[in-house]
Structures are given as C-alpha cells and as structure tokens.
Amino acid sequence: MSGACDIIDKSTYQVISRRKFEALDGTALKCLFDRKYLFQNQKKFQKEVALIDEVLASKKVVPNFLIIPTYRCNLSCGYCFEAAYKITENMSSNIEWIEQCLNSIDEIVTQSKKDFDFNDKDVYITLMGGEPLLAQNYEQVSEIMNQITNHGYSFNVITNGTDLDVYLDELIRFECQSIQITLDGSKEIHDNRRIYKNGNGSYEKIFQNIELALSRNLKIYLRVNLDKDNLVDLPNLAKELLDYFGENDNLVPYVYPMQDGGCLGDGGIIDEIVCIEEIQLLNEKHPQMALFDKKFHASSFMDTVFQNQQFEMKFRNCSATNNQYIFDYKGNIYKCWFGIGNANFKIGTYGKALSLNRQQDALWKNRNIKTLTKCQSCKYRYICGGGCLSHVMTSADDAKKERCIDFYQIIKAQLKGRLAK
C-alpha cells in the first residue's frame, strides 16, 4: 500500500508471523501502526484503502498519443505481432491526413484541459510502425515531426534503427526526446532474428546508426526482447556494447521478457519467474550484466524498496487504460499498441472530423482496481492495476475480467536476486 520497507530482527519476525502482536514491545508495535503495516481493526484498514483509492482515482493524467505513419517494415522479424494482422501497405503520398491527425490530437488535448490544466510540452507523441523511419517516407515523416513541433508537443520514436541515419538531422532539428531501438543479442543471434526481407542481418547497420545518434547527443533506449533462444546470449551482447560504446549515459539498454510470440506462436516464450532466475545466475557469473536494466512485473515496486524511489501506486494497468490514443495514417484510432490494425481494438476515426466511440473509450478507461471485483481484495492491487486488457480481449474473455500475474513468486524471485548483490 505504501511501498514502505523495514528490516526486523528474527524474534520480531517470529512474533509477527504468528500474529501474536500483543507480545511485541511498545516501540515495535508503535512502529507497525505508524508505518501502516498494522491497523487497529478492519474498519480503519478499509478507511485507509478507500482514501488511497480516492486519491488515485482523482489523479489526472496528461493525454499521450502514438502516430503510426505506416504498417510497412523493412525487416521480417519472426515474432512480429503486427504481422499477424497482414497489414503491409505503405502510406499514400497524400499528407492531408497528417494535419487532420494533429488537429484531432488538439481536440482531445483541449477536451482534457477542461478537467485540469497542463503544458502542451508535457503531451508526448510517439512515432511507431511498422517502421516509422523508413527512408522512402522521409518527406512525410519529416512533415509529421514538423507538425508535432508546430502544435507545441514533444515526441519520441520507436524504430528498428536501420534507417536512423537518414533522419538524424530532422530528429535533432525537431528536438526528439528519445529513441527506442531493438537489439536482440550479439551479432550472430541478432542477425538470425531481426533480418531484412532478403534474409540479411541488420546488426552492423543498427550499431553504426546507434553510434551516429550518440555522437549527436541523442538519447537511446536499447530494448532486448528476451525469449528462450537469446537469454543466455545476454553477457555476449553486454560485452559488445561496452566494447563498442563504453559506459554512455545516453545509451540505456534494458531487457524485456516477451509475452507474445507473434507469428512464431508462444513456444519460445520463457516463463517470467524462470527468466528472472536465469538472469540472476548470469548476473553472478558475468559482471557486465549490470549494464542492463531489467523490466519485469513489479520491478518498479522493487526499485522503491532497494533504490529508495517514490512508490508509484497503480490505479490502472497502463496508458491504454488511461488517456492514450493511437492514430494510424488510415484514419483509425486505437487505445492499445498491441491492437493497432486490429478492428476489435478500434475506438474511433478521424479525418475532416474526430469521431470517438465513447462507449469503447470508456471500456478501457473504466478498467481499474475499483471496477474489477477480484482486485478489490487483492494485496497486489496497487502494484498490478488490474492486468493487461489487451491480453484479455485477445483471448476472447470478458473485458471486465482481471488478468492476474503471480506477483508473490515474481517478487520473491526478484527479492533473492537483489539481496544477493
């Protein structure tokens, strides 16, 4: 509930674990009450929970947006979840949609400002695809960056990095805040996974472009999609990154266990707890593994405990269940990027006018730990936020159903690794 963490001696632990609180001395008992590990009765506990829920429910979130300039990609990654929708056409040469898109974003921003005020620069727009930085789309994508800047918003880019060099001047000119690039392992591993349409690997070109971007002082988040095939290769990738780039504050590598195998199916997906344990073994053997930030469920909660960071309680699971909108070049609007191109995830259209399906928008926004029955009594509710709605919808379950993660085992596994350091 609070992110608080305290170290206790063994005798105190034994008393607490047996729930013999009356056996504690006054100082220890007062600490438990003050730190809100313990409440006088259920009514006071429920009052505290209701207060937290009220604060979280009233918290306003600045809207964020994604723009999909194309579904086409110059790579052919086997695990691509978008490829399952079989949308591969490129945007047309007509750039009228760009102005219509930004005007619709303006409309949503203006509507949001009726609830609370915020600075337009706090509105982030992410360019994503497909591959948003295809060299062949240079003029249109440059115009998107230009329009975003003219409308007063900030932006970042998610790209495979292969054509990044073509856009470096524009990214700097329009003050791109950050770039996310995927690198799935050392050269041999990556070049077997993230390949061009002709079968050639993309590793060397991506490395060269990262070096160019860093030389221009651009911030790079380097994502490694983990599955059973590349997990053990992480130390090799860490060594190559350190040998090539050294320690650079503008390069932030992180690992992310894949939860969807895309066209390859889920056969390669590694259980998250197994993934955590395997990475901990690699950490013990290979000091260079410290280079990677690790993105697991409850990682931010663990950072609260071990890095003294502010505990960010979750009322909702993610941006998709909050104030996020995704615009593609075809005039469609979605809530979740795992559903772009999928008609089941569509919540509206734009063009000469913005048209949002308020009922569909509300389906996402109303999903939180107060509206999901099972969440109301779950001890992990503020860490989880109700689970991923896109996974629920994809499996054709009731959209009001929770998606539960084994937080007990996941936290336990991470705890072992953090205490071992």
PDB file of N, CA, C and O in Angstrom, residues 106-176:
ATOM      1  N   ASP A 106      -5.209  17.873 -31.122  1.00  0.00           N
ATOM      2  CA  ASP A 106      -5.520  19.157 -30.478  1.00  0.00           C
ATOM      3  C   ASP A 106      -6.880  19.117 -29.793  1.00  0.00           C
ATOM      4  O   ASP A 106      -7.053  19.626 -28.680  1.00  0.00           O
ATOM      5  N   GLU A 107      -7.833  18.517 -30.473  1.00  0.00           N
ATOM      6  CA  GLU A 107      -9.199  18.471 -29.939  1.00  0.00           C
ATOM      7  C   GLU A 107      -9.255  17.661 -28.644  1.00  0.00           C
ATOM      8  O   GLU A 107      -9.918  18.051 -27.677  1.00  0.00           O
ATOM      9  N   ILE A 108      -8.556  16.523 -28.623  1.00  0.00           N
ATOM     10  CA  ILE A 108      -8.531  15.695 -27.416  1.00  0.00           C
ATOM     11  C   ILE A 108      -7.802  16.410 -26.285  1.00  0.00           C
ATOM     12  O   ILE A 108      -8.226  16.377 -25.117  1.00  0.00           O
ATOM     13  N   VAL A 109      -6.703  17.096 -26.622  1.00  0.00           N
ATOM     14  CA  VAL A 109      -5.949  17.854 -25.618  1.00  0.00           C
ATOM     15  C   VAL A 109      -6.813  18.966 -25.027  1.00  0.00           C
ATOM     16  O   VAL A 109      -6.858  19.171 -23.807  1.00  0.00           O
ATOM     17  N   THR A 110      -7.506  19.693 -25.895  1.00  0.00           N
ATOM     18  CA  THR A 110      -8.381  20.776 -25.439  1.00  0.00           C
ATOM     19  C   THR A 110      -9.464  20.244 -24.517  1.00  0.00           C
ATOM     20  O   THR A 110      -9.782  20.852 -23.487  1.00  0.00           O
ATOM     21  N   GLN A 111     -10.036  19.099 -24.868  1.00  0.00           N
ATOM     22  CA  GLN A 111     -11.066  18.490 -24.033  1.00  0.00           C
ATOM     23  C   GLN A 111     -10.502  18.095 -22.674  1.00  0.00           C
ATOM     24  O   GLN A 111     -11.142  18.285 -21.633  1.00  0.00           O
ATOM     25  N   SER A 112      -9.274  17.550 -22.668  1.00  0.00           N
ATOM     26  CA  SER A 112      -8.643  17.132 -21.415  1.00  0.00           C
ATOM     27  C   SER A 112      -8.354  18.326 -20.513  1.00  0.00           C
ATOM     28  O   SER A 112      -8.414  18.221 -19.279  1.00  0.00           O
ATOM     29  N   LYS A 113      -8.051  19.469 -21.120  1.00  0.00           N
ATOM     30  CA  LYS A 113      -7.735  20.664 -20.336  1.00  0.00           C
ATOM     31  C   LYS A 113      -8.968  21.227 -19.619  1.00  0.00           C
ATOM     32  O   LYS A 113      -8.823  22.078 -18.736  1.00  0.00           O
ATOM     33  N   LYS A 114     -10.133  20.768 -19.989  1.00  0.00           N
ATOM     34  CA  LYS A 114     -11.340  21.175 -19.266  1.00  0.00           C
ATOM     35  C   LYS A 114     -11.376  20.541 -17.879  1.00  0.00           C
ATOM     36  O   LYS A 114     -12.011  21.048 -16.963  1.00  0.00           O
ATOM     37  N   ASP A 115     -10.674  19.386 -17.724  1.00  0.00           N
ATOM     38  CA  ASP A 115     -10.613  18.705 -16.434  1.00  0.00           C
ATOM     39  C   ASP A 115      -9.466  19.236 -15.576  1.00  0.00           C
ATOM     40  O   ASP A 115      -9.608  19.378 -14.367  1.00  0.00           O
ATOM     41  N   PHE A 116      -8.326  19.510 -16.203  1.00  0.00           N
ATOM     42  CA  PHE A 116      -7.178  20.059 -15.473  1.00  0.00           C
ATOM     43  C   PHE A 116      -6.209  20.672 -16.479  1.00  0.00           C
ATOM     44  O   PHE A 116      -6.172  20.285 -17.647  1.00  0.00           O
ATOM     45  N   ASP A 117      -5.441  21.633 -16.015  1.00  0.00           N
ATOM     46  CA  ASP A 117      -4.542  22.347 -16.912  1.00  0.00           C
ATOM     47  C   ASP A 117      -3.175  21.677 -16.942  1.00  0.00           C
ATOM     48  O   ASP A 117      -2.720  21.114 -15.936  1.00  0.00           O
ATOM     49  N   PHE A 118      -2.520  21.731 -18.079  1.00  0.00           N
ATOM     50  CA  PHE A 118      -1.178  21.193 -18.221  1.00  0.00           C
ATOM     51  C   PHE A 118      -0.496  21.873 -19.393  1.00  0.00           C
ATOM     52  O   PHE A 118      -1.145  22.513 -20.232  1.00  0.00           O
ATOM     53  N   ASN A 119       0.807  21.731 -19.442  1.00  0.00           N
ATOM     54  CA  ASN A 119       1.611  22.345 -20.502  1.00  0.00           C
ATOM     55  C   ASN A 119       1.606  21.438 -21.732  1.00  0.00           C
ATOM     56  O   ASN A 119       1.758  20.225 -21.626  1.00  0.00           O
ATOM     57  N   ASP A 120       1.442  22.036 -22.904  1.00  0.00           N
ATOM     58  CA  ASP A 120       1.428  21.240 -24.145  1.00  0.00           C
ATOM     59  C   ASP A 120       2.714  20.440 -24.324  1.00  0.00           C
ATOM     60  O   ASP A 120       2.702  19.352 -24.913  1.00  0.00           O
ATOM     61  N   LYS A 121       3.821  20.947 -23.818  1.00  0.00           N
ATOM     62  CA  LYS A 121       5.100  20.239 -23.935  1.00  0.00           C
ATOM     63  C   LYS A 121       5.108  18.936 -23.140  1.00  0.00           C
ATOM     64  O   LYS A 121       5.943  18.065 -23.363  1.00  0.00           O
ATOM     65  N   ASP A 122       4.167  18.814 -22.190  1.00  0.00           N
ATOM     66  CA  ASP A 122       4.053  17.574 -21.424  1.00  0.00           C
ATOM     67  C   ASP A 122       3.264  16.506 -22.173  1.00  0.00           C
ATOM     68  O   ASP A 122       3.174  15.363 -21.717  1.00  0.00           O
ATOM     69  N   VAL A 123       2.693  16.893 -23.320  1.00  0.00           N
ATOM     70  CA  VAL A 123       1.991  15.937 -24.175  1.00  0.00           C
ATOM     71  C   VAL A 123       3.016  15.252 -25.075  1.00  0.00           C
ATOM     72  O   VAL A 123       3.676  15.913 -25.877  1.00  0.00           O
ATOM     73  N   TYR A 124       3.149  13.933 -24.926  1.00  0.00           N
ATOM     74  CA  TYR A 124       4.125  13.196 -25.725  1.00  0.00           C
ATOM     75  C   TYR A 124       3.440  12.437 -26.853  1.00  0.00           C
ATOM     76  O   TYR A 124       2.407  11.806 -26.659  1.00  0.00           O
ATOM     77  N   ILE A 125       4.054  12.526 -28.017  1.00  0.00           N
ATOM     78  CA  ILE A 125       3.602  11.762 -29.180  1.00  0.00           C
ATOM     79  C   ILE A 125       4.732  10.821 -29.585  1.00  0.00           C
ATOM     80  O   ILE A 125       5.869  11.261 -29.778  1.00  0.00           O
ATOM     81  N   THR A 126       4.419   9.546 -29.692  1.00  0.00           N
ATOM     82  CA  THR A 126       5.413   8.550 -30.082  1.00  0.00           C
ATOM     83  C   THR A 126       5.168   8.131 -31.524  1.00  0.00           C
ATOM     84  O   THR A 126       4.044   7.790 -31.898  1.00  0.00           O
ATOM     85  N   LEU A 127       6.214   8.160 -32.341  1.00  0.00           N
ATOM     86  CA  LEU A 127       6.137   7.643 -33.709  1.00  0.00           C
ATOM     87  C   LEU A 127       6.484   6.161 -33.679  1.00  0.00           C
ATOM     88  O   LEU A 127       7.536   5.757 -33.176  1.00  0.00           O
ATOM     89  N   MET A 128       5.588   5.351 -34.245  1.00  0.00           N
ATOM     90  CA  MET A 128       5.759   3.907 -34.209  1.00  0.00           C
ATOM     91  C   MET A 128       5.228   3.334 -35.510  1.00  0.00           C
ATOM     92  O   MET A 128       4.523   4.011 -36.254  1.00  0.00           O
ATOM     93  N   GLY A 129       5.555   2.089 -35.814  1.00  0.00           N
ATOM     94  CA  GLY A 129       5.074   1.478 -37.036  1.00  0.00           C
ATOM     95  C   GLY A 129       4.518   0.093 -36.793  1.00  0.00           C
ATOM     96  O   GLY A 129       4.041  -0.186 -35.698  1.00  0.00           O
ATOM     97  N   GLY A 130       4.644  -0.889 -37.765  1.00  0.00           N
ATOM     98  CA  GLY A 130       5.566  -0.802 -38.884  1.00  0.00           C
ATOM     99  C   GLY A 130       6.905  -0.225 -38.461  1.00  0.00           C
ATOM    100  O   GLY A 130       7.292  -0.232 -37.322  1.00  0.00           O
ATOM    101  N   GLU A 131       7.593   0.279 -39.451  1.00  0.00           N
ATOM    102  CA  GLU A 131       8.827   1.006 -39.203  1.00  0.00           C
ATOM    103  C   GLU A 131       8.593   2.471 -39.542  1.00  0.00           C
ATOM    104  O   GLU A 131       8.439   2.821 -40.714  1.00  0.00           O
ATOM    105  N   PRO A 132       8.530   3.360 -38.529  1.00  0.00           N
ATOM    106  CA  PRO A 132       8.178   4.758 -38.777  1.00  0.00           C
ATOM    107  C   PRO A 132       9.243   5.555 -39.508  1.00  0.00           C
ATOM    108  O   PRO A 132       8.933   6.584 -40.107  1.00  0.00           O
ATOM    109  N   LEU A 133      10.501   5.097 -39.467  1.00  0.00           N
ATOM    110  CA  LEU A 133      11.583   5.864 -40.087  1.00  0.00           C
ATOM    111  C   LEU A 133      12.097   5.219 -41.367  1.00  0.00           C
ATOM    112  O   LEU A 133      13.306   5.225 -41.639  1.00  0.00           O
ATOM    113  N   LEU A 134      11.197   4.680 -42.170  1.00  0.00           N
ATOM    114  CA  LEU A 134      11.616   4.164 -43.474  1.00  0.00           C
ATOM    115  C   LEU A 134      12.156   5.312 -44.318  1.00  0.00           C
ATOM    116  O   LEU A 134      11.537   6.376 -44.420  1.00  0.00           O
ATOM    117  N   ALA A 135      13.296   5.083 -44.954  1.00  0.00           N
ATOM    118  CA  ALA A 135      13.912   6.142 -45.764  1.00  0.00           C
ATOM    119  C   ALA A 135      12.980   6.618 -46.871  1.00  0.00           C
ATOM    120  O   ALA A 135      12.952   7.809 -47.201  1.00  0.00           O
ATOM    121  N   GLN A 136      12.188   5.718 -47.428  1.00  0.00           N
ATOM    122  CA  GLN A 136      11.311   6.076 -48.545  1.00  0.00           C
ATOM    123  C   GLN A 136      10.184   7.025 -48.131  1.00  0.00           C
ATOM    124  O   GLN A 136       9.551   7.654 -48.974  1.00  0.00           O
ATOM    125  N   ASN A 137       9.935   7.130 -46.825  1.00  0.00           N
ATOM    126  CA  ASN A 137       8.866   8.006 -46.325  1.00  0.00           C
ATOM    127  C   ASN A 137       9.407   9.307 -45.725  1.00  0.00           C
ATOM    128  O   ASN A 137       8.708   9.971 -44.961  1.00  0.00           O
ATOM    129  N   TYR A 138      10.614   9.662 -46.107  1.00  0.00           N
ATOM    130  CA  TYR A 138      11.302  10.775 -45.453  1.00  0.00           C
ATOM    131  C   TYR A 138      10.477  12.061 -45.447  1.00  0.00           C
ATOM    132  O   TYR A 138      10.321  12.712 -44.410  1.00  0.00           O
ATOM    133  N   GLU A 139       9.935  12.455 -46.584  1.00  0.00           N
ATOM    134  CA  GLU A 139       9.231  13.739 -46.665  1.00  0.00           C
ATOM    135  C   GLU A 139       8.000  13.755 -45.768  1.00  0.00           C
ATOM    136  O   GLU A 139       7.755  14.735 -45.048  1.00  0.00           O
ATOM    137  N   GLN A 140       7.226  12.665 -45.798  1.00  0.00           N
ATOM    138  CA  GLN A 140       6.016  12.618 -44.987  1.00  0.00           C
ATOM    139  C   GLN A 140       6.336  12.586 -43.494  1.00  0.00           C
ATOM    140  O   GLN A 140       5.703  13.285 -42.692  1.00  0.00           O
ATOM    141  N   VAL A 141       7.329  11.784 -43.111  1.00  0.00           N
ATOM    142  CA  VAL A 141       7.673  11.672 -41.696  1.00  0.00           C
ATOM    143  C   VAL A 141       8.284  12.972 -41.178  1.00  0.00           C
ATOM    144  O   VAL A 141       8.014  13.389 -40.042  1.00  0.00           O
ATOM    145  N   SER A 142       9.067  13.636 -42.006  1.00  0.00           N
ATOM    146  CA  SER A 142       9.609  14.942 -41.624  1.00  0.00           C
ATOM    147  C   SER A 142       8.485  15.940 -41.387  1.00  0.00           C
ATOM    148  O   SER A 142       8.530  16.760 -40.458  1.00  0.00           O
ATOM    149  N   GLU A 143       7.442  15.841 -42.204  1.00  0.00           N
ATOM    150  CA  GLU A 143       6.293  16.731 -42.029  1.00  0.00           C
ATOM    151  C   GLU A 143       5.550  16.419 -40.730  1.00  0.00           C
ATOM    152  O   GLU A 143       5.053  17.329 -40.057  1.00  0.00           O
ATOM    153  N   ILE A 144       5.490  15.148 -40.362  1.00  0.00           N
ATOM    154  CA  ILE A 144       4.869  14.782 -39.084  1.00  0.00           C
ATOM    155  C   ILE A 144       5.631  15.429 -37.929  1.00  0.00           C
ATOM    156  O   ILE A 144       5.039  16.042 -37.025  1.00  0.00           O
ATOM    157  N   MET A 145       6.955  15.321 -37.949  1.00  0.00           N
ATOM    158  CA  MET A 145       7.774  15.935 -36.900  1.00  0.00           C
ATOM    159  C   MET A 145       7.566  17.446 -36.868  1.00  0.00           C
ATOM    160  O   MET A 145       7.454  18.055 -35.794  1.00  0.00           O
ATOM    161  N   ASN A 146       7.506  18.043 -38.045  1.00  0.00           N
ATOM    162  CA  ASN A 146       7.298  19.480 -38.159  1.00  0.00           C
ATOM    163  C   ASN A 146       5.955  19.892 -37.552  1.00  0.00           C
ATOM    164  O   ASN A 146       5.859  20.858 -36.785  1.00  0.00           O
ATOM    165  N   GLN A 147       4.902  19.127 -37.878  1.00  0.00           N
ATOM    166  CA  GLN A 147       3.568  19.436 -37.366  1.00  0.00           C
ATOM    167  C   GLN A 147       3.506  19.266 -35.851  1.00  0.00           C
ATOM    168  O   GLN A 147       2.889  20.066 -35.145  1.00  0.00           O
ATOM    169  N   ILE A 148       4.124  18.210 -35.340  1.00  0.00           N
ATOM    170  CA  ILE A 148       4.136  17.984 -33.891  1.00  0.00           C
ATOM    171  C   ILE A 148       4.764  19.178 -33.179  1.00  0.00           C
ATOM    172  O   ILE A 148       4.235  19.695 -32.189  1.00  0.00           O
ATOM    173  N   THR A 149       5.894  19.639 -33.716  1.00  0.00           N
ATOM    174  CA  THR A 149       6.589  20.785 -33.122  1.00  0.00           C
ATOM    175  C   THR A 149       5.751  22.054 -33.228  1.00  0.00           C
ATOM    176  O   THR A 149       5.638  22.825 -32.266  1.00  0.00           O
ATOM    177  N   ASN A 150       5.143  22.265 -34.387  1.00  0.00           N
ATOM    178  CA  ASN A 150       4.316  23.466 -34.581  1.00  0.00           C
ATOM    179  C   ASN A 150       3.110  23.493 -33.647  1.00  0.00           C
ATOM    180  O   ASN A 150       2.640  24.570 -33.256  1.00  0.00           O
ATOM    181  N   HIS A 151       2.607  22.324 -33.304  1.00  0.00           N
ATOM    182  CA  HIS A 151       1.458  22.263 -32.399  1.00  0.00           C
ATOM    183  C   HIS A 151       1.879  22.333 -30.928  1.00  0.00           C
ATOM    184  O   HIS A 151       1.021  22.331 -30.042  1.00  0.00           O
ATOM    185  N   GLY A 152       3.189  22.375 -30.695  1.00  0.00           N
ATOM    186  CA  GLY A 152       3.691  22.593 -29.341  1.00  0.00           C
ATOM    187  C   GLY A 152       3.894  21.347 -28.508  1.00  0.00           C
ATOM    188  O   GLY A 152       4.068  21.432 -27.283  1.00  0.00           O
ATOM    189  N   TYR A 153       3.900  20.153 -29.142  1.00  0.00           N
ATOM    190  CA  TYR A 153       4.026  18.908 -28.394  1.00  0.00           C
ATOM    191  C   TYR A 153       5.453  18.366 -28.455  1.00  0.00           C
ATOM    192  O   TYR A 153       6.268  18.779 -29.285  1.00  0.00           O
ATOM    193  N   SER A 154       5.753  17.407 -27.574  1.00  0.00           N
ATOM    194  CA  SER A 154       7.038  16.707 -27.579  1.00  0.00           C
ATOM    195  C   SER A 154       6.856  15.359 -28.274  1.00  0.00           C
ATOM    196  O   SER A 154       5.739  14.854 -28.378  1.00  0.00           O
ATOM    197  N   PHE A 155       7.964  14.770 -28.732  1.00  0.00           N
ATOM    198  CA  PHE A 155       7.822  13.460 -29.373  1.00  0.00           C
ATOM    199  C   PHE A 155       9.057  12.599 -29.167  1.00  0.00           C
ATOM    200  O   PHE A 155      10.153  13.079 -28.870  1.00  0.00           O
ATOM    201  N   ASN A 156       8.853  11.281 -29.300  1.00  0.00           N
ATOM    202  CA  ASN A 156       9.933  10.307 -29.313  1.00  0.00           C
ATOM    203  C   ASN A 156       9.622   9.284 -30.399  1.00  0.00           C
ATOM    204  O   ASN A 156       8.564   9.349 -31.031  1.00  0.00           O
ATOM    205  N   VAL A 157      10.531   8.353 -30.615  1.00  0.00           N
ATOM    206  CA  VAL A 157      10.400   7.420 -31.736  1.00  0.00           C
ATOM    207  C   VAL A 157      10.745   6.004 -31.289  1.00  0.00           C
ATOM    208  O   VAL A 157      11.694   5.793 -30.541  1.00  0.00           O
ATOM    209  N   ILE A 158       9.943   5.039 -31.750  1.00  0.00           N
ATOM    210  CA  ILE A 158      10.268   3.619 -31.617  1.00  0.00           C
ATOM    211  C   ILE A 158      10.602   3.105 -33.009  1.00  0.00           C
ATOM    212  O   ILE A 158       9.754   3.105 -33.900  1.00  0.00           O
ATOM    213  N   THR A 159      11.836   2.668 -33.204  1.00  0.00           N
ATOM    214  CA  THR A 159      12.320   2.321 -34.541  1.00  0.00           C
ATOM    215  C   THR A 159      13.208   1.091 -34.482  1.00  0.00           C
ATOM    216  O   THR A 159      13.771   0.769 -33.430  1.00  0.00           O
ATOM    217  N   ASN A 160      13.349   0.395 -35.620  1.00  0.00           N
ATOM    218  CA  ASN A 160      14.318  -0.706 -35.658  1.00  0.00           C
ATOM    219  C   ASN A 160      15.741  -0.202 -35.869  1.00  0.00           C
ATOM    220  O   ASN A 160      16.702  -0.958 -35.765  1.00  0.00           O
ATOM    221  N   GLY A 161      15.892   1.079 -36.197  1.00  0.00           N
ATOM    222  CA  GLY A 161      17.206   1.698 -36.254  1.00  0.00           C
ATOM    223  C   GLY A 161      17.949   1.565 -37.573  1.00  0.00           C
ATOM    224  O   GLY A 161      19.022   2.150 -37.747  1.00  0.00           O
ATOM    225  N   THR A 162      17.385   0.848 -38.540  1.00  0.00           N
ATOM    226  CA  THR A 162      18.138   0.580 -39.769  1.00  0.00           C
ATOM    227  C   THR A 162      18.288   1.813 -40.665  1.00  0.00           C
ATOM    228  O   THR A 162      19.294   1.968 -41.350  1.00  0.00           O
ATOM    229  N   ASP A 163      17.276   2.680 -40.676  1.00  0.00           N
ATOM    230  CA  ASP A 163      17.341   3.902 -41.492  1.00  0.00           C
ATOM    231  C   ASP A 163      17.484   5.155 -40.629  1.00  0.00           C
ATOM    232  O   ASP A 163      17.229   6.267 -41.085  1.00  0.00           O
ATOM    233  N   LEU A 164      17.911   4.964 -39.409  1.00  0.00           N
ATOM    234  CA  LEU A 164      18.013   6.082 -38.474  1.00  0.00           C
ATOM    235  C   LEU A 164      18.922   7.191 -38.985  1.00  0.00           C
ATOM    236  O   LEU A 164      18.643   8.390 -38.788  1.00  0.00           O
ATOM    237  N   ASP A 165      20.001   6.817 -39.664  1.00  0.00           N
ATOM    238  CA  ASP A 165      20.958   7.813 -40.158  1.00  0.00           C
ATOM    239  C   ASP A 165      20.309   8.824 -41.095  1.00  0.00           C
ATOM    240  O   ASP A 165      20.697   9.997 -41.139  1.00  0.00           O
ATOM    241  N   VAL A 166      19.296   8.392 -41.844  1.00  0.00           N
ATOM    242  CA  VAL A 166      18.613   9.272 -42.793  1.00  0.00           C
ATOM    243  C   VAL A 166      17.888  10.409 -42.064  1.00  0.00           C
ATOM    244  O   VAL A 166      17.746  11.514 -42.606  1.00  0.00           O
ATOM    245  N   TYR A 167      17.472  10.151 -40.833  1.00  0.00           N
ATOM    246  CA  TYR A 167      16.608  11.094 -40.105  1.00  0.00           C
ATOM    247  C   TYR A 167      17.328  11.875 -39.008  1.00  0.00           C
ATOM    248  O   TYR A 167      16.686  12.682 -38.322  1.00  0.00           O
ATOM    249  N   LEU A 168      18.618  11.668 -38.819  1.00  0.00           N
ATOM    250  CA  LEU A 168      19.295  12.274 -37.671  1.00  0.00           C
ATOM    251  C   LEU A 168      19.149  13.788 -37.635  1.00  0.00           C
ATOM    252  O   LEU A 168      18.862  14.378 -36.583  1.00  0.00           O
ATOM    253  N   ASP A 169      19.332  14.450 -38.759  1.00  0.00           N
ATOM    254  CA  ASP A 169      19.227  15.919 -38.789  1.00  0.00           C
ATOM    255  C   ASP A 169      17.837  16.381 -38.376  1.00  0.00           C
ATOM    256  O   ASP A 169      17.687  17.351 -37.619  1.00  0.00           O
ATOM    257  N   GLU A 170      16.801  15.681 -38.857  1.00  0.00           N
ATOM    258  CA  GLU A 170      15.436  16.067 -38.538  1.00  0.00           C
ATOM    259  C   GLU A 170      15.114  15.793 -37.068  1.00  0.00           C
ATOM    260  O   GLU A 170      14.423  16.587 -36.423  1.00  0.00           O
ATOM    261  N   LEU A 171      15.612  14.688 -36.543  1.00  0.00           N
ATOM    262  CA  LEU A 171      15.368  14.365 -35.143  1.00  0.00           C
ATOM    263  C   LEU A 171      15.978  15.415 -34.223  1.00  0.00           C
ATOM    264  O   LEU A 171      15.386  15.775 -33.193  1.00  0.00           O
ATOM    265  N   ILE A 172      17.129  15.906 -34.593  1.00  0.00           N
ATOM    266  CA  ILE A 172      17.774  16.959 -33.797  1.00  0.00           C
ATOM    267  C   ILE A 172      17.076  18.293 -34.013  1.00  0.00           C
ATOM    268  O   ILE A 172      16.802  19.032 -33.062  1.00  0.00           O
ATOM    269  N   ARG A 173      16.752  18.581 -35.244  1.00  0.00           N
ATOM    270  CA  ARG A 173      16.087  19.848 -35.582  1.00  0.00           C
ATOM    271  C   ARG A 173      14.774  20.007 -34.831  1.00  0.00           C
ATOM    272  O   ARG A 173      14.457  21.092 -34.326  1.00  0.00           O
ATOM    273  N   PHE A 174      14.011  18.922 -34.730  1.00  0.00           N
ATOM    274  CA  PHE A 174      12.696  18.998 -34.093  1.00  0.00           C
ATOM    275  C   PHE A 174      12.724  18.512 -32.638  1.00  0.00           C
ATOM    276  O   PHE A 174      11.687  18.282 -32.032  1.00  0.00           O
ATOM    277  N   GLU A 175      13.930  18.345 -32.089  1.00  0.00           N
ATOM    278  CA  GLU A 175      14.146  18.075 -30.667  1.00  0.00           C
ATOM    279  C   GLU A 175      13.466  16.792 -30.193  1.00  0.00           C
ATOM    280  O   GLU A 175      12.711  16.784 -29.207  1.00  0.00           O
ATOM    281  N   CYS A 176      13.748  15.703 -30.885  1.00  0.00           N
ATOM    282  CA  CYS A 176      13.262  14.398 -30.457  1.00  0.00           C
ATOM    283  C   CYS A 176      13.794  14.090 -29.055  1.00  0.00           C
ATOM    284  O   CYS A 176      14.998  14.229 -28.792  1.00  0.00           O
TER     285      CYS A 176
END
